Short mmCIF file of C-alpha atoms and ligand atoms in Angstrom, two decimals:
data_model
loop_
_atom_site.label_atom_id
_atom_site.label_comp_id
_atom_site.label_asym_id
_atom_site.label_seq_id
_atom_site.Cartn_x
_atom_site.Cartn_y
_atom_site.Cartn_z
CA MET A 1 16.77 -18.64 3.61
CA ILE A 2 15.06 -17.87 5.52
CA VAL A 3 14.32 -14.60 6.17
CA LEU A 4 13.22 -11.83 9.33
CA GLY A 5 11.07 -9.01 7.96
CA ILE A 6 10.43 -6.16 10.25
CA GLU A 7 7.79 -3.30 9.15
CA SER A 8 7.57 0.06 11.30
CA SER A 9 6.99 2.38 8.40
CA CYS A 10 3.24 3.63 9.97
CA ASP A 11 0.73 2.44 12.50
CA GLU A 12 1.43 -0.98 12.41
CA THR A 13 4.10 -3.15 13.77
CA CYS A 14 4.68 -5.49 12.22
CA ALA A 15 7.42 -8.69 11.66
CA ALA A 16 7.10 -11.77 9.47
CA ILE A 17 8.95 -15.13 8.74
CA VAL A 18 9.59 -16.15 5.55
CA LYS A 19 11.26 -18.96 2.96
CA ASP A 20 12.97 -18.52 -0.22
CA GLY A 21 11.20 -15.27 -1.24
CA THR A 22 7.90 -16.73 -1.05
CA ASP A 23 6.57 -18.89 1.79
CA ILE A 24 5.13 -17.29 4.31
CA LEU A 25 6.09 -19.20 7.86
CA SER A 26 4.22 -16.49 9.86
CA SER A 27 2.66 -13.03 9.48
CA VAL A 28 2.17 -10.81 12.71
CA ILE A 29 -0.04 -7.43 12.39
CA ALA A 30 -0.07 -5.34 15.71
CA SER A 31 -2.79 -2.78 14.27
CA GLN A 32 -2.79 1.16 15.92
CA ILE A 33 -5.70 1.54 14.77
CA ASP A 34 -8.08 2.06 17.87
CA VAL A 35 -5.46 4.73 19.38
CA HIS A 36 -4.84 7.13 16.30
CA HIS A 37 -9.17 5.99 15.72
CA LYS A 38 -10.19 9.80 17.87
CA TYR A 39 -7.68 11.61 15.93
CA GLY A 40 -9.34 10.49 12.75
CA GLY A 41 -5.51 9.97 11.30
CA VAL A 42 -2.46 8.75 12.36
CA VAL A 43 -0.38 10.80 14.85
CA PRO A 44 3.36 10.18 14.26
CA GLU A 45 5.07 10.89 17.98
CA LEU A 46 2.34 8.09 19.36
CA ALA A 47 3.22 5.49 16.73
CA SER A 48 6.70 5.78 17.15
CA ARG A 49 5.57 5.10 21.15
CA MET A 50 4.02 2.38 20.02
CA HIS A 51 6.09 0.92 18.08
CA VAL A 52 8.82 0.21 20.38
CA GLU A 53 6.25 -1.10 23.07
CA ALA A 54 5.17 -3.27 20.12
CA ILE A 55 8.78 -4.91 18.20
CA THR A 56 10.14 -7.45 21.00
CA PRO A 57 6.89 -9.19 20.85
CA VAL A 58 6.08 -8.58 17.83
CA VAL A 59 9.01 -10.21 16.33
CA ASP A 60 9.04 -13.40 19.15
CA GLU A 61 5.06 -14.33 18.02
CA ALA A 62 6.34 -13.99 14.25
CA ILE A 63 10.06 -16.97 15.17
CA ASN A 64 6.82 -18.26 17.78
CA LYS A 65 4.81 -19.04 15.09
CA ALA A 66 6.92 -19.91 12.37
CA ASN A 67 8.45 -23.11 14.52
CA ILE A 68 10.73 -21.66 14.41
CA ILE A 69 14.72 -20.68 16.54
CA LEU A 70 16.22 -18.10 16.05
CA GLU A 71 19.70 -19.77 14.98
CA ASP A 72 17.49 -20.43 11.35
CA ILE A 73 17.54 -17.21 10.79
CA ASP A 74 19.82 -16.64 7.93
CA ALA A 75 19.03 -12.89 6.78
CA VAL A 76 16.53 -9.60 8.81
CA ALA A 77 14.75 -7.49 5.88
CA ALA A 78 13.68 -4.31 7.81
CA THR A 79 11.65 -0.79 5.92
CA ARG A 80 14.07 1.56 5.66
CA GLY A 81 12.04 3.95 3.72
CA PRO A 82 10.10 6.76 3.08
CA GLY A 83 7.52 6.66 5.93
CA LEU A 84 7.57 8.77 9.56
CA ILE A 85 10.78 8.78 10.46
CA GLY A 86 9.73 7.68 14.03
CA ALA A 87 8.20 4.68 13.46
CA LEU A 88 10.80 4.04 11.20
CA LEU A 89 13.84 4.56 13.06
CA VAL A 90 11.94 1.87 15.76
CA GLY A 91 12.12 -1.04 13.53
CA PHE A 92 15.06 0.16 11.74
CA SER A 93 17.56 -0.47 14.41
CA PHE A 94 15.49 -3.03 16.03
CA ALA A 95 16.09 -5.10 13.05
CA LYS A 96 20.21 -3.67 12.83
CA SER A 97 20.48 -4.43 16.70
CA PHE A 98 19.57 -7.65 15.76
CA ALA A 99 21.87 -9.01 12.71
CA PHE A 100 23.90 -6.83 14.10
CA ALA A 101 24.20 -9.60 17.36
CA ARG A 102 23.72 -13.12 15.29
CA GLN A 103 26.15 -11.66 12.90
CA LEU A 104 23.82 -12.00 9.42
CA PRO A 105 23.12 -9.99 6.37
CA PHE A 106 20.87 -6.95 7.15
CA ALA A 107 18.88 -5.23 3.84
CA GLY A 108 17.16 -2.12 4.19
CA VAL A 109 13.89 -1.96 2.03
CA ASN A 110 11.76 0.56 0.08
CA HIS A 111 8.32 0.47 1.46
CA LEU A 112 6.69 1.04 -1.74
CA GLU A 113 8.92 -1.73 -3.72
CA ALA A 114 7.77 -4.49 -1.37
CA HIS A 115 4.46 -2.65 -1.83
CA ILE A 116 5.18 -4.80 -5.23
CA TYR A 117 6.72 -7.62 -3.94
CA SER A 118 3.30 -8.35 -2.11
CA LEU A 119 2.38 -9.40 -5.36
CA PHE A 120 4.74 -12.22 -5.19
CA LEU A 121 3.34 -13.71 -2.33
CA GLY A 122 0.56 -15.25 -3.40
CA ASN A 123 -0.66 -18.56 -5.78
CA LEU A 124 -1.14 -16.45 -8.96
CA LYS A 125 2.00 -13.67 -9.68
CA PRO A 126 2.54 -11.67 -11.92
CA GLU A 127 4.86 -12.46 -14.80
CA PHE A 128 7.04 -9.35 -15.95
CA PRO A 129 7.05 -7.55 -17.78
CA PHE A 130 3.80 -5.66 -15.77
CA ILE A 131 2.32 -2.65 -14.85
CA ALA A 132 2.15 -1.28 -11.24
CA LEU A 133 0.28 0.70 -8.93
CA VAL A 134 0.95 1.27 -5.35
CA VAL A 135 -2.26 2.67 -4.22
CA SER A 136 -1.94 3.73 -0.21
CA GLY A 137 -2.61 6.45 1.81
CA GLY A 138 0.61 7.35 1.47
CA HIS A 139 0.79 7.11 -2.46
CA THR A 140 -0.45 6.64 -5.96
CA ASN A 141 2.53 5.65 -8.05
CA ILE A 142 2.12 4.14 -11.37
CA TYR A 143 4.89 1.74 -12.22
CA HIS A 144 5.77 -0.45 -15.44
CA VAL A 145 7.80 -3.25 -13.27
CA THR A 146 10.67 -5.47 -16.38
CA SER A 147 12.38 -7.45 -13.35
CA TYR A 148 12.85 -8.02 -9.79
CA ASP A 149 14.89 -4.52 -9.33
CA HIS A 150 13.70 -2.40 -12.10
CA PHE A 151 11.19 0.12 -11.56
CA GLU A 152 10.38 2.65 -13.75
CA LEU A 153 7.90 5.72 -11.87
CA MET A 154 4.98 6.48 -14.87
CA GLY A 155 3.30 8.61 -12.51
CA GLN A 156 2.34 9.76 -9.65
CA THR A 157 -0.20 11.90 -7.41
CA ARG A 158 0.32 15.99 -7.13
CA ASP A 159 -1.96 16.47 -4.32
CA ASP A 160 -3.16 13.68 -2.18
CA ALA A 161 -2.87 9.27 -2.34
CA ALA A 162 -6.37 8.07 -2.68
CA GLY A 163 -6.20 6.40 0.26
CA GLU A 164 -5.74 9.69 2.33
CA ALA A 165 -9.30 10.64 -0.34
CA PHE A 166 -10.75 7.50 1.71
CA ASP A 167 -10.34 8.90 4.29
CA LYS A 168 -11.07 12.59 5.19
CA VAL A 169 -13.87 11.95 2.71
CA ALA A 170 -15.16 9.48 5.36
CA LYS A 171 -14.16 12.34 8.45
CA MET A 172 -16.36 14.84 6.53
CA LEU A 173 -18.54 11.98 6.14
CA LYS A 174 -18.53 11.77 10.24
CA LEU A 175 -17.21 7.57 9.76
CA GLY A 176 -14.41 7.11 11.03
CA TYR A 177 -10.70 6.04 10.70
CA PRO A 178 -8.87 4.83 7.93
CA GLY A 179 -12.24 5.91 5.42
CA GLY A 180 -12.20 2.95 2.68
CA PRO A 181 -12.87 0.26 4.55
CA VAL A 182 -16.66 1.80 6.07
CA ILE A 183 -17.15 3.96 2.43
CA GLU A 184 -16.63 0.82 0.29
CA ASN A 185 -19.09 -0.28 2.01
CA LEU A 186 -21.21 2.25 2.57
CA ALA A 187 -21.34 2.64 -1.31
CA LYS A 188 -22.88 -0.73 -2.16
CA THR A 189 -25.82 -0.16 -1.86
CA LYS A 190 -26.45 2.27 -3.68
CA ASP A 191 -26.43 3.76 -7.55
CA PRO A 192 -22.18 5.14 -8.10
CA CYS A 193 -23.86 7.47 -11.19
CA VAL A 194 -26.14 9.41 -9.47
CA ILE A 195 -23.63 12.26 -8.16
CA LYS A 196 -21.10 13.35 -10.98
CA PHE A 197 -18.60 14.06 -9.08
CA PRO A 198 -14.97 15.56 -10.87
CA ARG A 199 -12.04 13.56 -12.50
CA ALA A 200 -9.20 14.38 -13.26
CA LEU A 201 -6.03 14.81 -15.12
CA LEU A 202 -7.66 12.13 -17.78
CA GLU A 203 -6.09 13.50 -20.99
CA LYS A 204 -4.45 11.23 -22.86
CA GLY A 205 -0.95 10.18 -22.15
CA ASN A 206 -0.05 11.57 -18.29
CA PHE A 207 -0.45 9.38 -15.86
CA ASP A 208 0.07 11.37 -12.85
CA PHE A 209 -2.74 11.71 -10.23
CA SER A 210 -4.96 14.81 -8.60
CA PHE A 211 -7.73 13.68 -6.24
CA SER A 212 -7.62 17.18 -4.35
CA GLY A 213 -10.43 18.76 -6.87
CA LEU A 214 -12.87 15.52 -6.40
CA LYS A 215 -12.03 16.26 -1.99
CA SER A 216 -12.60 20.25 -2.48
CA SER A 217 -15.64 18.71 -4.43
CA VAL A 218 -17.86 16.36 -2.12
CA ALA A 219 -17.18 19.22 0.67
CA ARG A 220 -18.87 21.41 -1.59
CA TYR A 221 -21.48 18.71 -2.21
CA ILE A 222 -22.13 18.65 2.06
CA HIS A 223 -21.61 22.45 2.57
CA ASP A 224 -24.88 22.82 -0.11
CA ASN A 225 -26.61 19.92 1.60
CA PRO A 226 -25.85 19.70 5.48
CA SER A 227 -29.18 17.81 6.11
CA PHE A 228 -28.40 15.01 4.30
CA THR A 229 -29.94 11.55 5.71
CA LYS A 230 -28.33 8.15 6.56
CA ASP A 231 -28.98 7.21 2.54
CA GLU A 232 -28.12 10.01 1.28
CA LYS A 233 -24.70 9.91 3.23
CA ALA A 234 -24.20 6.37 1.20
CA GLN A 235 -25.24 8.05 -1.88
CA ILE A 236 -21.66 9.97 -1.97
CA ALA A 237 -19.36 7.33 -0.54
CA ALA A 238 -20.50 5.97 -3.98
CA SER A 239 -20.13 7.82 -5.99
CA PHE A 240 -16.90 9.28 -4.74
CA GLN A 241 -15.60 5.89 -4.43
CA GLU A 242 -17.17 5.39 -7.73
CA ALA A 243 -15.04 8.74 -9.30
CA ILE A 244 -11.43 7.58 -7.94
CA ILE A 245 -11.74 4.36 -9.12
CA ASP A 246 -13.05 5.56 -12.45
CA VAL A 247 -9.24 7.09 -12.83
CA LEU A 248 -7.21 5.23 -11.08
CA SER A 249 -8.65 1.93 -13.45
CA GLN A 250 -8.65 4.99 -16.99
CA LYS A 251 -4.89 5.73 -16.31
CA LEU A 252 -4.09 1.76 -15.16
CA ILE A 253 -5.62 0.50 -18.17
CA ARG A 254 -4.02 3.45 -20.89
CA ALA A 255 -0.49 2.90 -19.01
CA ALA A 256 -0.73 -1.10 -19.97
CA GLN A 257 -1.52 -0.18 -23.55
CA HIS A 258 1.72 2.62 -24.30
CA LYS A 259 4.00 0.14 -22.84
CA ASN A 260 2.36 -2.92 -24.57
CA CYS A 261 2.25 -4.92 -21.21
CA ARG A 262 -0.87 -7.40 -21.02
CA ARG A 263 -0.95 -7.36 -17.03
CA ILE A 264 -1.96 -5.26 -14.04
CA GLY A 265 -0.86 -5.11 -10.49
CA VAL A 266 -2.56 -3.52 -8.16
CA SER A 267 -0.89 -3.43 -4.43
CA GLY A 268 -1.03 -0.99 -0.82
CA GLY A 269 -4.22 -0.78 1.52
CA VAL A 270 -6.74 0.53 -1.30
CA SER A 271 -6.59 -2.27 -3.12
CA ALA A 272 -8.29 -4.10 -0.41
CA ASN A 273 -11.20 -1.93 -2.33
CA LYS A 274 -12.67 -5.13 -3.99
CA THR A 275 -15.27 -2.93 -5.74
CA PHE A 276 -12.15 -1.18 -7.18
CA VAL A 277 -10.77 -4.33 -7.55
CA ASN A 278 -13.43 -6.01 -9.42
CA LYS A 279 -14.16 -3.01 -11.76
CA LEU A 280 -10.91 -2.70 -13.24
CA SER A 281 -10.51 -6.52 -14.00
CA GLN A 282 -13.84 -6.08 -15.93
CA LYS A 283 -12.89 -3.48 -17.56
CA ALA A 284 -9.03 -4.33 -18.16
CA LYS A 285 -10.67 -8.16 -19.55
CA TYR A 286 -11.48 -5.93 -22.79
CA LYS A 287 -8.86 -4.99 -23.60
CA LYS A 288 -7.22 -8.70 -22.54
CA ILE A 289 -5.01 -7.33 -20.00
CA ASP A 290 -5.19 -9.39 -16.70
CA VAL A 291 -5.13 -7.56 -13.04
CA PHE A 292 -3.59 -9.10 -10.02
CA ALA A 293 -3.90 -7.75 -6.68
CA PRO A 294 -2.81 -9.55 -3.06
CA ALA A 295 -4.93 -11.39 -0.33
CA ILE A 296 -6.61 -8.93 1.52
CA GLU A 297 -4.64 -9.56 4.77
CA LEU A 298 -1.38 -8.50 2.13
CA CYS A 299 -2.40 -5.39 0.51
CA GLY A 300 -1.85 -3.23 3.99
CA ASP A 301 1.77 -2.97 5.70
CA ASN A 302 2.98 -5.90 6.66
CA ALA A 303 6.29 -7.49 7.09
CA ALA A 304 5.84 -10.40 4.43
CA MET A 305 6.13 -7.82 2.15
CA ILE A 306 9.13 -6.70 3.50
CA ALA A 307 11.34 -9.63 3.59
CA ALA A 308 10.62 -10.92 0.04
CA ARG A 309 12.23 -7.81 -1.34
CA GLY A 310 15.00 -8.53 1.32
CA TYR A 311 15.27 -11.70 0.21
CA THR A 312 15.96 -10.86 -3.04
CA MET A 313 18.82 -7.67 -2.07
CA VAL A 314 20.55 -9.89 0.23
CA GLN A 315 20.37 -12.90 -2.91
CA GLN A 316 21.84 -9.57 -4.92
CA GLY A 317 23.85 -8.03 -1.74
CA GLN A 318 22.39 -4.95 -1.89
CA LEU A 319 23.15 -4.62 2.20
CA CYS A 320 22.70 -2.05 4.50
CA HIS A 321 25.87 -0.90 6.90
CA LEU A 322 25.56 -0.04 10.60
CA ASP A 323 26.28 3.85 9.83
CA HIS A 324 23.33 3.60 7.02
CA ASP A 325 19.96 5.73 8.14
CA VAL A 326 16.20 5.42 7.74
CA PHE A 327 14.88 8.23 4.77
CA SER A 328 11.35 9.49 5.04
CA ARG A 329 11.16 10.76 1.41
CA THR A 330 11.40 8.86 -1.73
CA LYS A 331 11.03 7.61 -5.11
CA ILE A 332 11.70 4.49 -6.98
CA ASP A 333 13.12 4.17 -10.59
O1 KG4 B 1 -1.20 0.64 2.69
P1 KG4 B 1 -2.12 1.25 3.91
O2 KG4 B 1 -2.31 0.15 5.11
O3 KG4 B 1 -0.24 1.84 4.51
C1 KG4 B 1 0.40 3.12 4.01
O4 KG4 B 1 -1.02 4.43 3.98
O5 KG4 B 1 0.49 2.46 3.85
O6 KG4 B 1 -2.79 1.60 3.94
C2 KG4 B 1 -4.23 2.61 4.50
C3 KG4 B 1 -4.92 2.65 3.94
C4 KG4 B 1 -5.63 4.11 4.22
O7 KG4 B 1 -5.87 5.03 3.45
C5 KG4 B 1 -7.48 3.51 4.04
O8 KG4 B 1 -8.02 4.31 4.45
C6 KG4 B 1 -7.15 2.74 3.04
O9 KG4 B 1 -5.92 2.03 2.60
N1 KG4 B 1 -7.98 1.43 2.48
C7 KG4 B 1 -8.49 0.84 1.56
C8 KG4 B 1 -9.65 0.08 1.72
N2 KG4 B 1 -9.18 -0.74 2.95
C9 KG4 B 1 -8.16 0.39 3.87
N3 KG4 B 1 -9.13 2.15 0.41
C10 KG4 B 1 -10.23 2.09 -0.36
N4 KG4 B 1 -10.98 0.91 0.25
C11 KG4 B 1 -10.54 -0.15 1.11
N5 KG4 B 1 -11.27 -1.53 0.79
ZN1 ZN B 2 2.02 0.46 2.93
#
């Protein structure tokens, strides 16, 4: 079955063609980062307008790159939520009309479930059950995944998402947006244990996160040391990143032990952070737990993961109708 996937929940317009849920024939991502960069974050109204401009050329490109014709497409899947309402509406309405015009089944996909599905698009896939972390600019959620459509939410952030903390600290350090990749690069040259930033909610059995204290602590440090050198900037970046990695790794390994799982899968924009994935893998290895992460181009938002999740929904007859709408917030469980 050939599925056209469409994603437009935030600041990337994406389309992909995926065969049988795992074989990516094409994956096109039109990023709006250049536009939002100067505002230090995503401006929702601008995002919606840019999705409108990009959606048709992006879908055309995905079809051309996959070397297929319109008639080859068997089903359509698009992100239904969570995300920015105006942005979601563009991709969802486009997909709905496309499916209606061609009389194809249409699945409205949960963006967070789709991130977990990005783990099934590589050569090394986690077997069920496994612990999944979806860690991005909007979410830091831990799930116990027991089957293709059973995701038990074990914990989530009570304030900022981990990616959001990376972006806000990068802004404080005047490093630009998005903050994750810049901080990771800068941190590479420094000992991450020099400045001790706080780690929150580490008591046993608690799988929730809180990063606002860490963010405030970095802000206070910068306030108290206003004329920091480039070298000190890198030091702050390294110590901040270490605090995030420490909390994410500890919670994930404890969640795996709690559920007696031998596998952890990380997905979402922050899982592109190699320092995180390597440190987590090292720590997990001691506990005989394997760690899985998507290929770097599938860590952030993409439509291949939407098509992959859509494929199982279509197979199970979980379809959307013309009167179905998008949603901005949800949990999956
Ligand atoms: O999944 P994503 O592309 O979009 C959503 O938020 O849904 O994630 C974007 C987030 C941003 O906060 C960005 O700073 C973060 O992922 N990110 C990283 C890295 N690459 C992207 N965070 C840490 N290290 C990275 N290498
Ligand atoms: Zn995402």
